[in-house]
PDB file of C-alpha atoms in Angstrom:
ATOM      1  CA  UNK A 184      -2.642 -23.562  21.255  1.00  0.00           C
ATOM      2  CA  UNK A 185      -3.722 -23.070  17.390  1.00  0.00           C
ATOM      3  CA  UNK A 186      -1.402 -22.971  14.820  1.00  0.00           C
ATOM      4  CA  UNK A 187      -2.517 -19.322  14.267  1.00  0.00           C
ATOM      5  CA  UNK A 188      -1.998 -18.611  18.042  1.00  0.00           C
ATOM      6  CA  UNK A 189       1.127 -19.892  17.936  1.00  0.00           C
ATOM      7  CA  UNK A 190       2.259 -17.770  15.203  1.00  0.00           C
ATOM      8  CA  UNK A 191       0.979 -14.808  16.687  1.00  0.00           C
ATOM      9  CA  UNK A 192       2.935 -15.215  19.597  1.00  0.00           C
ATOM     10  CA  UNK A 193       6.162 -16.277  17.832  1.00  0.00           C
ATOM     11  CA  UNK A 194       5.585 -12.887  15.617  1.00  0.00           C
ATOM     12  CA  UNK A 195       5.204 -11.162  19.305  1.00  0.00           C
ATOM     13  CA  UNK A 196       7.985 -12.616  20.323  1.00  0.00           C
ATOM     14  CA  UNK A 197       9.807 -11.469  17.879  1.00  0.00           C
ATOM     15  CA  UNK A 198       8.882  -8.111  17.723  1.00  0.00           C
ATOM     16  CA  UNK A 199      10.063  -8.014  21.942  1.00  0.00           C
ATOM     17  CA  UNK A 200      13.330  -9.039  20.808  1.00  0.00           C
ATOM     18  CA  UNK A 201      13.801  -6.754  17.838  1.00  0.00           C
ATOM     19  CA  UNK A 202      16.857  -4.277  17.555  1.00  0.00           C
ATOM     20  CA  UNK A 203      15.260  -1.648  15.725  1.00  0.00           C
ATOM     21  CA  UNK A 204      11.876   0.139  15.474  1.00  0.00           C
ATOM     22  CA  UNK A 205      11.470  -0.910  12.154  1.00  0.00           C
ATOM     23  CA  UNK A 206      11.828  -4.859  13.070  1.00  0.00           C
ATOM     24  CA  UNK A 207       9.398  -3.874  15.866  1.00  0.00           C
ATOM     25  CA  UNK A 208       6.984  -3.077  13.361  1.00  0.00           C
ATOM     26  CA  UNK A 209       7.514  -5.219  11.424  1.00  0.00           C
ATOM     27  CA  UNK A 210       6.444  -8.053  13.898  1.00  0.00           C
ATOM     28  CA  UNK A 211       3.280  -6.235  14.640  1.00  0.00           C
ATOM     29  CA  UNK A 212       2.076  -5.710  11.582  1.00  0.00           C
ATOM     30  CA  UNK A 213       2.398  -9.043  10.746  1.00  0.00           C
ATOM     31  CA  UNK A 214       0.507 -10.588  13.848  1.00  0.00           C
ATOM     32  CA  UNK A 215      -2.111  -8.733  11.468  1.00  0.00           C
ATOM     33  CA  UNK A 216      -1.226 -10.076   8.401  1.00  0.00           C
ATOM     34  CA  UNK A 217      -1.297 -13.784  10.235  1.00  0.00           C
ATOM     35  CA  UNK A 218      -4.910 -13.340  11.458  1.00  0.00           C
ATOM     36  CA  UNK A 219      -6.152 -11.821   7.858  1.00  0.00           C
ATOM     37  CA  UNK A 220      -4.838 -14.891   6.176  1.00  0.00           C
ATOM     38  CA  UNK A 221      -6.223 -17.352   8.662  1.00  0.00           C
ATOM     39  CA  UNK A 222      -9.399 -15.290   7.863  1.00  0.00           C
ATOM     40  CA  UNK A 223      -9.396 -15.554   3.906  1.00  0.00           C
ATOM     41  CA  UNK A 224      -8.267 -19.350   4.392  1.00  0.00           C
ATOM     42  CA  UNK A 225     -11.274 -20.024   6.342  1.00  0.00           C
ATOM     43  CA  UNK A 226     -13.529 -17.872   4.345  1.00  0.00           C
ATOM     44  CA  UNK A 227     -12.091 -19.936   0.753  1.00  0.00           C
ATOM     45  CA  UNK A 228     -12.809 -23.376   2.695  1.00  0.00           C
ATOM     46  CA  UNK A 229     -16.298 -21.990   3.843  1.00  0.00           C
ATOM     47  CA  UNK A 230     -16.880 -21.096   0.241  1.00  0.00           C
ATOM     48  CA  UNK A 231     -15.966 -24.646  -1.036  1.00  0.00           C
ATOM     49  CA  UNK A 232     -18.456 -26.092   1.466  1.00  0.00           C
ATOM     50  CA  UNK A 233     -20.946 -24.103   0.545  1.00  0.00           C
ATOM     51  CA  UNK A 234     -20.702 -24.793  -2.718  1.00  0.00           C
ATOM     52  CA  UNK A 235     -19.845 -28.658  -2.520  1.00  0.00           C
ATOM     53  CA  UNK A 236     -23.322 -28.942  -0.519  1.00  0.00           C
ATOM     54  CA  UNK A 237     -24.796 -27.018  -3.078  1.00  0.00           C
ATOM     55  CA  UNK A 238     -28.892 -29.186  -2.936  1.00  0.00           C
ATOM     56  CA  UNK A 239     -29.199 -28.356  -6.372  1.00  0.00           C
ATOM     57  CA  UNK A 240     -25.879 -30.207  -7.651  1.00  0.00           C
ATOM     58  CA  UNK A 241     -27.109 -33.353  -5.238  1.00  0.00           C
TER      59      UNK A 241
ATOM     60  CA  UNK B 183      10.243  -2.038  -9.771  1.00  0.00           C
ATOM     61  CA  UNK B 184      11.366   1.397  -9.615  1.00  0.00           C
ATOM     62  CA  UNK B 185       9.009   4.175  -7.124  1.00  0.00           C
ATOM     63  CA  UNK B 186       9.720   7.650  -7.299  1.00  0.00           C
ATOM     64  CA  UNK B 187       7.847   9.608  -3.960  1.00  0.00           C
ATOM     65  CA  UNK B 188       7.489  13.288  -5.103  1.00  0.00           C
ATOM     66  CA  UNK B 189       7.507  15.246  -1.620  1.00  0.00           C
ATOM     67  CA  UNK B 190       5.447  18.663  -1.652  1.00  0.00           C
ATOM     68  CA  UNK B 191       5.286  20.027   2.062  1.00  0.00           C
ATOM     69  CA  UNK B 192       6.265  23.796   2.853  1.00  0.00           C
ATOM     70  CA  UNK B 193       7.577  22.784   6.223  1.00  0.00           C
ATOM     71  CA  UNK B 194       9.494  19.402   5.208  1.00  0.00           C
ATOM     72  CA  UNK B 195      11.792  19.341   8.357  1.00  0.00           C
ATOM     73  CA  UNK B 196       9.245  20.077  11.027  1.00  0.00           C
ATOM     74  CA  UNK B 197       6.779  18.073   9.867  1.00  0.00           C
ATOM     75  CA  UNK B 198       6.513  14.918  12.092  1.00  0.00           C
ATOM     76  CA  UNK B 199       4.500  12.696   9.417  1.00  0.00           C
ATOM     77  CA  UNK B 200       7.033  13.465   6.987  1.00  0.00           C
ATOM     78  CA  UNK B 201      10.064  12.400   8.839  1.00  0.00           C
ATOM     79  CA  UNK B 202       8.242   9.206   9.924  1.00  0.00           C
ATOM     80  CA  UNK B 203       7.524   8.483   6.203  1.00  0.00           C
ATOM     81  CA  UNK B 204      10.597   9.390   4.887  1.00  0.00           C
ATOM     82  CA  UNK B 205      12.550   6.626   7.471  1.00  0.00           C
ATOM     83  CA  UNK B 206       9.770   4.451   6.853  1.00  0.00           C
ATOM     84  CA  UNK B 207      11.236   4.350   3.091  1.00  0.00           C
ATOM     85  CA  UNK B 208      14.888   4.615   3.529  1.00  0.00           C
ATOM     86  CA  UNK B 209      15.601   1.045   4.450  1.00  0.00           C
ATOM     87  CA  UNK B 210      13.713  -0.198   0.822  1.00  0.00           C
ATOM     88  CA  UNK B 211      15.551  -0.572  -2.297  1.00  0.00           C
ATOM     89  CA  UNK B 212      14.673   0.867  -5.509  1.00  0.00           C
ATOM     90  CA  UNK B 213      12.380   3.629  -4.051  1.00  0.00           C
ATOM     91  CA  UNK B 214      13.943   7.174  -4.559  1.00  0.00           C
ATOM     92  CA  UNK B 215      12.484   9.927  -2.177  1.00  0.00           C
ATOM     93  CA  UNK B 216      11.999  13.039  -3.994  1.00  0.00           C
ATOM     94  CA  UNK B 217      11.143  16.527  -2.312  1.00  0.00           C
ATOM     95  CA  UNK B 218      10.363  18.883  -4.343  1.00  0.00           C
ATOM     96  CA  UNK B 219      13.539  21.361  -4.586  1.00  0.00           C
ATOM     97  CA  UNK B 220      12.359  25.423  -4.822  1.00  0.00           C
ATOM     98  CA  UNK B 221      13.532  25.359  -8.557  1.00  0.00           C
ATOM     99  CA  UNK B 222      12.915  22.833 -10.688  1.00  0.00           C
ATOM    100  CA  UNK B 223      15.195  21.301 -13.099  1.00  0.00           C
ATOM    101  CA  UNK B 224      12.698  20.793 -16.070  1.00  0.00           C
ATOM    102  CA  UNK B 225      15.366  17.665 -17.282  1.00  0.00           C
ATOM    103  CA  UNK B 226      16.289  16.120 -14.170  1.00  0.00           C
ATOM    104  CA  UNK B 227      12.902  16.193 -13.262  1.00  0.00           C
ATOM    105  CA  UNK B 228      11.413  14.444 -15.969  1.00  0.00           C
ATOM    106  CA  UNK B 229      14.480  12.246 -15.944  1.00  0.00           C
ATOM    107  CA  UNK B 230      13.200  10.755 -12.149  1.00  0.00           C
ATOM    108  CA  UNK B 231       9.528  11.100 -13.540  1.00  0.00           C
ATOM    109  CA  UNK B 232      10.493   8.745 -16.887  1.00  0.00           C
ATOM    110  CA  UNK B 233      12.466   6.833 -15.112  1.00  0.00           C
ATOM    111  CA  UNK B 234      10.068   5.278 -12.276  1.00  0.00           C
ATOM    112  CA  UNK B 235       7.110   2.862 -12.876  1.00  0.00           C
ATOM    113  CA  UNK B 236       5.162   3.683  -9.960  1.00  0.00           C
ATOM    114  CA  UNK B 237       4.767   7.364  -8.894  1.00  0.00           C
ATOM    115  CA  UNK B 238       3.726   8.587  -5.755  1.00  0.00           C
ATOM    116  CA  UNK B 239       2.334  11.802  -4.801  1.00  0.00           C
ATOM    117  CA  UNK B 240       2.795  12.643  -1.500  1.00  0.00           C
ATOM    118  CA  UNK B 241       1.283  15.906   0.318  1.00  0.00           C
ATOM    119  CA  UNK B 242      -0.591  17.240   3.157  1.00  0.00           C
ATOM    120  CA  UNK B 243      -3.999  18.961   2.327  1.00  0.00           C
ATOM    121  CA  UNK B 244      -4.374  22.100   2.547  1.00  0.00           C
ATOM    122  CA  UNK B 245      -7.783  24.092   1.884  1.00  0.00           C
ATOM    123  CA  UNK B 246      -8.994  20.707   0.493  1.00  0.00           C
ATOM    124  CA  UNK B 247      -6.013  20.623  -2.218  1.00  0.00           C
ATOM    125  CA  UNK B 248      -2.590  19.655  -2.155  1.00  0.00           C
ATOM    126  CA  UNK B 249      -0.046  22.525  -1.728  1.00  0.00           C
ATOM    127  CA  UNK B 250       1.028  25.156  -4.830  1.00  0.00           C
ATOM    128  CA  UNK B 251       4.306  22.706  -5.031  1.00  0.00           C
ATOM    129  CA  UNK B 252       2.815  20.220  -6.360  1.00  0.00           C
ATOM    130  CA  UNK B 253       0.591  22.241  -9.015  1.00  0.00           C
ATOM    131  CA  UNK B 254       3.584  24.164  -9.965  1.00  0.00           C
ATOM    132  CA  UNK B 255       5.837  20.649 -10.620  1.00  0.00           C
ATOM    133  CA  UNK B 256       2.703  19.147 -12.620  1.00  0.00           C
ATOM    134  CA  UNK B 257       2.279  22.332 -14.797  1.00  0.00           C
ATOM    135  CA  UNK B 258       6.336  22.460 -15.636  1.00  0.00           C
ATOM    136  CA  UNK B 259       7.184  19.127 -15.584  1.00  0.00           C
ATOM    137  CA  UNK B 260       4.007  16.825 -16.964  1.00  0.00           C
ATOM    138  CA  UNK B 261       4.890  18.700 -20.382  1.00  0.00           C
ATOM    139  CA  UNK B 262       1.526  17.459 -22.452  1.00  0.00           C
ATOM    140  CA  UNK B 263       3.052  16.439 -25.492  1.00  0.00           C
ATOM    141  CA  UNK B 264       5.407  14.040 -23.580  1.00  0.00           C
ATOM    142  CA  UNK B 265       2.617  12.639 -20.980  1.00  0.00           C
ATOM    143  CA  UNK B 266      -0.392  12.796 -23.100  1.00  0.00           C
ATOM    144  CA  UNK B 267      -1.704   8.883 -23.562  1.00  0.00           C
ATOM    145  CA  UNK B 268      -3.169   9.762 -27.077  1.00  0.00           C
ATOM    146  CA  UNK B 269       0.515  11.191 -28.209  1.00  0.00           C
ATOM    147  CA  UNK B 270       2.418   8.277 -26.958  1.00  0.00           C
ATOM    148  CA  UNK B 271       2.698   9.761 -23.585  1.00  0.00           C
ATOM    149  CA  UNK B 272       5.682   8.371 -21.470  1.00  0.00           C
ATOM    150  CA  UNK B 273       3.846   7.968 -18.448  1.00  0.00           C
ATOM    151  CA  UNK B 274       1.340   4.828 -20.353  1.00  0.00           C
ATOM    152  CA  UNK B 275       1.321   1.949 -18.191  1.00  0.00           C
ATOM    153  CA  UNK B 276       2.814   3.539 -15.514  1.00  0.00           C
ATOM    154  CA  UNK B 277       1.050   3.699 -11.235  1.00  0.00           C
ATOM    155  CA  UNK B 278       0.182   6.683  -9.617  1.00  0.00           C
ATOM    156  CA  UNK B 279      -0.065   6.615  -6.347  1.00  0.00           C
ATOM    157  CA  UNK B 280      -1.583   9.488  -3.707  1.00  0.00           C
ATOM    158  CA  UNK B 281      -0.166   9.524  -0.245  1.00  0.00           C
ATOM    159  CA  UNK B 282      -2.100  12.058   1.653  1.00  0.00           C
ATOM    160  CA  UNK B 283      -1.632  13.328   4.839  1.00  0.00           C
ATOM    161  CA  UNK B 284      -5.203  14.887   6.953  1.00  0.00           C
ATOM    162  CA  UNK B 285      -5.856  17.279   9.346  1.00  0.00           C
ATOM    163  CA  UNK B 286      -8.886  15.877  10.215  1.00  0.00           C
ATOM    164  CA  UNK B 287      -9.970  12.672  10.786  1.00  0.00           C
ATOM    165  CA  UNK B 288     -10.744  10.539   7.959  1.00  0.00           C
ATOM    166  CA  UNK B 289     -14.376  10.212   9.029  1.00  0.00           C
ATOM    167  CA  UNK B 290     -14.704  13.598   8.689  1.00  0.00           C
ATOM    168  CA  UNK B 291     -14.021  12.879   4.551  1.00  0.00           C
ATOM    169  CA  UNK B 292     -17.883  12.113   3.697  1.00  0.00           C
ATOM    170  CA  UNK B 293     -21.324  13.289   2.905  1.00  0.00           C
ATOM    171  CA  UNK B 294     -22.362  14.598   6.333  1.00  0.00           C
ATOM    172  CA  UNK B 295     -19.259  14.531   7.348  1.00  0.00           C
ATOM    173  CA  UNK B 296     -17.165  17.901   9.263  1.00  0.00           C
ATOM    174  CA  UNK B 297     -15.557  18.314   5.534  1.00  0.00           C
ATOM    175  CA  UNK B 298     -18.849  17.345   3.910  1.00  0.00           C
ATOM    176  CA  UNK B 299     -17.081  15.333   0.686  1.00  0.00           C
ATOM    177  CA  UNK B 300     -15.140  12.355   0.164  1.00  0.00           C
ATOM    178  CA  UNK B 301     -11.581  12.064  -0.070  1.00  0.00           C
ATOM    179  CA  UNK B 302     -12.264  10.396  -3.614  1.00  0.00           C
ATOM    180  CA  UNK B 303     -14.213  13.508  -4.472  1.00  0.00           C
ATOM    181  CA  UNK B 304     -11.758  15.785  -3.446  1.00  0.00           C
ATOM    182  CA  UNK B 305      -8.434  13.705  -5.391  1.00  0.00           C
ATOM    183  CA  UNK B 306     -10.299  13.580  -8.560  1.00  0.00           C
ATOM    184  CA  UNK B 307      -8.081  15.480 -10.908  1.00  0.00           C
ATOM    185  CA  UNK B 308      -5.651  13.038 -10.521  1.00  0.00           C
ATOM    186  CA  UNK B 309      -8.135  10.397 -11.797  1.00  0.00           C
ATOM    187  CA  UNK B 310      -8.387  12.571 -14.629  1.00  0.00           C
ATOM    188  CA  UNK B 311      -4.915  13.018 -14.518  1.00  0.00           C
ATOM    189  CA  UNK B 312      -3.886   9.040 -14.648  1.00  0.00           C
ATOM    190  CA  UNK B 313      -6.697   8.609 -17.427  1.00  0.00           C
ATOM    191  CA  UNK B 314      -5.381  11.282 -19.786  1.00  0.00           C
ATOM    192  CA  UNK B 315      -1.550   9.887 -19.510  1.00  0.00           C
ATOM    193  CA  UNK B 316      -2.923   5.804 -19.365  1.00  0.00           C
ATOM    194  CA  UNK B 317      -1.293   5.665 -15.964  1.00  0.00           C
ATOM    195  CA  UNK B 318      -3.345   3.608 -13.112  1.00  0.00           C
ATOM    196  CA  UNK B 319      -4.174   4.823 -10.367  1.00  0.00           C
ATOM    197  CA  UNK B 320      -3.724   3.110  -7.034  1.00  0.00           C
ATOM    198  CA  UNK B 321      -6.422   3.829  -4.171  1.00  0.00           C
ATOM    199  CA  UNK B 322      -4.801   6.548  -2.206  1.00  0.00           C
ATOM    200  CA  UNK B 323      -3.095   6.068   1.204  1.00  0.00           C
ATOM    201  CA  UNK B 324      -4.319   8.472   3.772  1.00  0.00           C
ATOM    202  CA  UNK B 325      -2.382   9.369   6.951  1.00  0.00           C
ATOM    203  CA  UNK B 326      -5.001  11.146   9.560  1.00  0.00           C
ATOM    204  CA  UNK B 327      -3.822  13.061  12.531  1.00  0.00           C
ATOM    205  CA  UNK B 328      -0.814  11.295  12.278  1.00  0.00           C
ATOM    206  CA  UNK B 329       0.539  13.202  15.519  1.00  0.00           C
ATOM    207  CA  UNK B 330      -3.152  11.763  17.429  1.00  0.00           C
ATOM    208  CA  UNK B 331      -2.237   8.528  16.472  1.00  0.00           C
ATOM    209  CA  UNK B 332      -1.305   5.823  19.303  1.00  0.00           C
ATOM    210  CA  UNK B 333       2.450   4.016  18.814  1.00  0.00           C
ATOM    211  CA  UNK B 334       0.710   0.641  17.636  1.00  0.00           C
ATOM    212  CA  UNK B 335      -1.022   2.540  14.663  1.00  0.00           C
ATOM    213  CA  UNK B 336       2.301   3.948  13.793  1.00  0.00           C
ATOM    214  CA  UNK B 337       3.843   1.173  13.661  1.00  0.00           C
ATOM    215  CA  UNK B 338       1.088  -0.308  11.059  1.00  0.00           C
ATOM    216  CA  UNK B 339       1.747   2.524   9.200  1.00  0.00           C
ATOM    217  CA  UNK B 340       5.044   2.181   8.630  1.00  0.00           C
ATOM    218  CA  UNK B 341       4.507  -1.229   6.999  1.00  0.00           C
ATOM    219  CA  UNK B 342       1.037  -0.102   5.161  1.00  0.00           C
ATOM    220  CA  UNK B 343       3.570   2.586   3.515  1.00  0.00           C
ATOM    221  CA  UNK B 344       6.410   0.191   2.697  1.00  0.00           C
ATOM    222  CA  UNK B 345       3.767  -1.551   0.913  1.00  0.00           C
ATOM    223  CA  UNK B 346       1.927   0.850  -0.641  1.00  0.00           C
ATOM    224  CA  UNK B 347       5.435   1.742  -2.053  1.00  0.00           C
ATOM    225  CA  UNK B 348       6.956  -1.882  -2.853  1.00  0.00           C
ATOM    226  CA  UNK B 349       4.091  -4.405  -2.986  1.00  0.00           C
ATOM    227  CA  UNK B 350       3.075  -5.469  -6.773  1.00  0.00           C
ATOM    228  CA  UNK B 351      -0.886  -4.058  -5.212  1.00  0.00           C
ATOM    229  CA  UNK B 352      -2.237  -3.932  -2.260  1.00  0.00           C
ATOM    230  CA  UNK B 353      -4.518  -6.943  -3.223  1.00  0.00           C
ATOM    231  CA  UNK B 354      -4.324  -9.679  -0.840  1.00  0.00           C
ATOM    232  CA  UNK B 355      -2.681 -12.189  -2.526  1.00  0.00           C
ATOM    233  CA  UNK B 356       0.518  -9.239  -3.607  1.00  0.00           C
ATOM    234  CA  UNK B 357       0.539  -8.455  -0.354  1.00  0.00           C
ATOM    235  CA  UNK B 358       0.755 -12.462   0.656  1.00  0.00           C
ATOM    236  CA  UNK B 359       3.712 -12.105  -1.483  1.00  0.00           C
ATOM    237  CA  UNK B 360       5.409  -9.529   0.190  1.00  0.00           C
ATOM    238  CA  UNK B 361       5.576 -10.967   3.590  1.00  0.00           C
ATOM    239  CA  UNK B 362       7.132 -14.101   2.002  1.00  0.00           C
ATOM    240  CA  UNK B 363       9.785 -11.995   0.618  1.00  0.00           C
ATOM    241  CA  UNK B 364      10.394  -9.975   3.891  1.00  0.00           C
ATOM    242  CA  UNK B 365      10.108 -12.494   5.934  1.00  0.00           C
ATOM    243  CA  UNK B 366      12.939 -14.875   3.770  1.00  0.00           C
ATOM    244  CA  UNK B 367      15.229 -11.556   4.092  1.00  0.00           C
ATOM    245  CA  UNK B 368      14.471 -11.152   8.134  1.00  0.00           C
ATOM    246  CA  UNK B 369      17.349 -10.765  10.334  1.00  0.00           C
ATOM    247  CA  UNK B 370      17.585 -13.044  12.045  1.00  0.00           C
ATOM    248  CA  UNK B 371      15.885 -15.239  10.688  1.00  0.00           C
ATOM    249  CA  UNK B 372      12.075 -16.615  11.344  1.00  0.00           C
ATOM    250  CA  UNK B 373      12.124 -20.347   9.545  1.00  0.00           C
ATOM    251  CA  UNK B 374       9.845 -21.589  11.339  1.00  0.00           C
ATOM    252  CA  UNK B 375       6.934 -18.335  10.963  1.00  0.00           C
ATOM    253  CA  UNK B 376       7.745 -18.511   7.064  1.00  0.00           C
ATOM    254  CA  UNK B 377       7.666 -21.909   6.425  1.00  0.00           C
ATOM    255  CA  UNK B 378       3.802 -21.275   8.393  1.00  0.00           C
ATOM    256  CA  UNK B 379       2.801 -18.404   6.191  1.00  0.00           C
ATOM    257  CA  UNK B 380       3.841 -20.078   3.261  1.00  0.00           C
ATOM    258  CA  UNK B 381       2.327 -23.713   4.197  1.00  0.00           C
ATOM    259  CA  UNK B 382      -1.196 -20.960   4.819  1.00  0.00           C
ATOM    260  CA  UNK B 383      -0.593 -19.619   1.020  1.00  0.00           C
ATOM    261  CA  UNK B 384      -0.156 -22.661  -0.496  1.00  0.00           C
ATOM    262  CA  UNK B 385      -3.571 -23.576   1.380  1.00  0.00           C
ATOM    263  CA  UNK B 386      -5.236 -20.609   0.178  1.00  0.00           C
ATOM    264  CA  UNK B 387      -4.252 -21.246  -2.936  1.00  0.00           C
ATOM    265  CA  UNK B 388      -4.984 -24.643  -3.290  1.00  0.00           C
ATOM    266  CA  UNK B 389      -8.640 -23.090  -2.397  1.00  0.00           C
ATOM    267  CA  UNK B 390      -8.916 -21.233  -4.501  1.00  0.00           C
ATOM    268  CA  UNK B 391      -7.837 -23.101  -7.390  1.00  0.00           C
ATOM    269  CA  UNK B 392     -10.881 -25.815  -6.529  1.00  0.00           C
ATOM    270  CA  UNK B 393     -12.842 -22.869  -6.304  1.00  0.00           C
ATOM    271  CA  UNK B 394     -12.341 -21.803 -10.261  1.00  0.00           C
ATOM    272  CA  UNK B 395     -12.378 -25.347 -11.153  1.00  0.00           C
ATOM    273  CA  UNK B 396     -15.958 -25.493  -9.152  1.00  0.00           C
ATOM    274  CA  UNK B 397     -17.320 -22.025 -10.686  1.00  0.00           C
ATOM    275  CA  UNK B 398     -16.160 -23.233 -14.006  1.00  0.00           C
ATOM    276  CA  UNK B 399     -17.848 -26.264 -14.412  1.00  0.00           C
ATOM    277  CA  UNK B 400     -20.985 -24.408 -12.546  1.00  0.00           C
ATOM    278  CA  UNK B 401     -20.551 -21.829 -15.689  1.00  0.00           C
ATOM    279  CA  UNK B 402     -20.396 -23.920 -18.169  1.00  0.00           C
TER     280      UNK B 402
END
């Protein structure tokens, strides 16, 4: 299991155990919020390579 | 940071997006829910209006416009030699926010669309509006066929409207910031899914920064 999948399912796990509807949401929105950051990270470190390997900086 | 909602909705009670939106906010601090009374009070009024940094409109439309409410609380209250920018207006530097509830769906909100014009198109007074008193304006929020909507996308409304009300923008990295702040307040408490989403934004950030250091040295 990834980090990220791990988090997701901690965030669903906490939304299952959540008193109110507004916890429950909470929770869910997040699992959201976890896979748009994974996203950006990956997309910044995609950048980076791109640019490190850059032929015309060799 | 103080938001002020200003409610305009004819049938307040019955309406089933309202009453979602207006729990949705009661739980946040410094956010003051606002429907519009049948008489205004010209000073209290401008008191709450004065008194907020963020202001959010929020109306169903109806006949492409939001209800006579509204108009009649802009036209009393936004007196122009208090608002206007270019007279020292008290609303400079100020966010205003649009909250808009459809009928339709949104897709219907385009050239070719069932309405036939954008959403954009259709809010643009208050562009004019902001620009005249230096406020800026936040993209709106809209709510389609809330009642159509399934349990899961009400439940990412309610959080897309706590933030649209409480987050510094709705830019990525504000909105990084907010779920670090909720999540250190959560009952009970998540350590171990913050201490994750904040080892992620350090990472992001630590991209980024190499990222300006790369572009700069590429600029220069």
């Amino acid at each position: 299991m990834s980090e990220l999948e791990w988090a997701i399912a901690s965030a669903q796990a906490a939304a299952d155990a959540a008193p109110s509807y507004e916890d429950r949401a909470f929770y869910v929105a997040l699992q959201d919020f976890l896979r748009e950051q994974a996203h950006r990270v990956e997309l910044a470190a995609g950048e980076l390579d791109g640019r490190t390997w850059d032929h015309e900086a060799w | 940071m103080k938001t002020l909602i200003i409610v305009a909705h004819p049938q307040l009670a019955t309406s089933a997006t309202q009453q979602f939106l207006q729990a949705s906010a009661a739980p946040l601090t410094n956010v003051t829910w606002h429907a519009l009374p049948a008489h205004l009070d010209l000073a209290a009024e401008q008191a709450l209006l004065f008194g907020a940094d963020r202001i959010v409109l929020q109306f169903p439309l109806y006949w492409y416009a939001a209800p006579a409410a509204l108009k009649a609380w802009l036209d009393t209250v936004w007196q122009a030699h208090l608002v206007d920018a270019a007279r020292g207006g008290r609303l400079r530097g100020k966010q205003l926010g649009l909250v808009v509830s459809l009928g339709q769906p949104a897709a219907a909100f385009q050239l070719g669309g069932a309405v036939g014009v954008s959403l954009s198109t259709l809010l643009a007074p208050y562009a004019a509006l902001a620009r005249r008193t230096g406020m800026t304006l936040l993209p709106p929020l809209p709510i389609a066929q809330f009642s159509y909507q399934t349990e899961l996308a009400h439940q990412r409304l309610l959080i897309r409207y706590q933030q649209y009300l409480t987050a510094a923008s709705q830019h990525f990295t504000d909105r990084q910031a907010w779920w670090q702040a909720r999540l250190a307040q959560a009952t009970p408490e998540q350590p171990a899914l913050a201490e994750y989403v904040a080892n992620q934004a350090e990472e992001y950030e630590r991209l980024q920064d190499t990222l300006r250091e790369l572009k700069a040295e590429d600029d220069g």
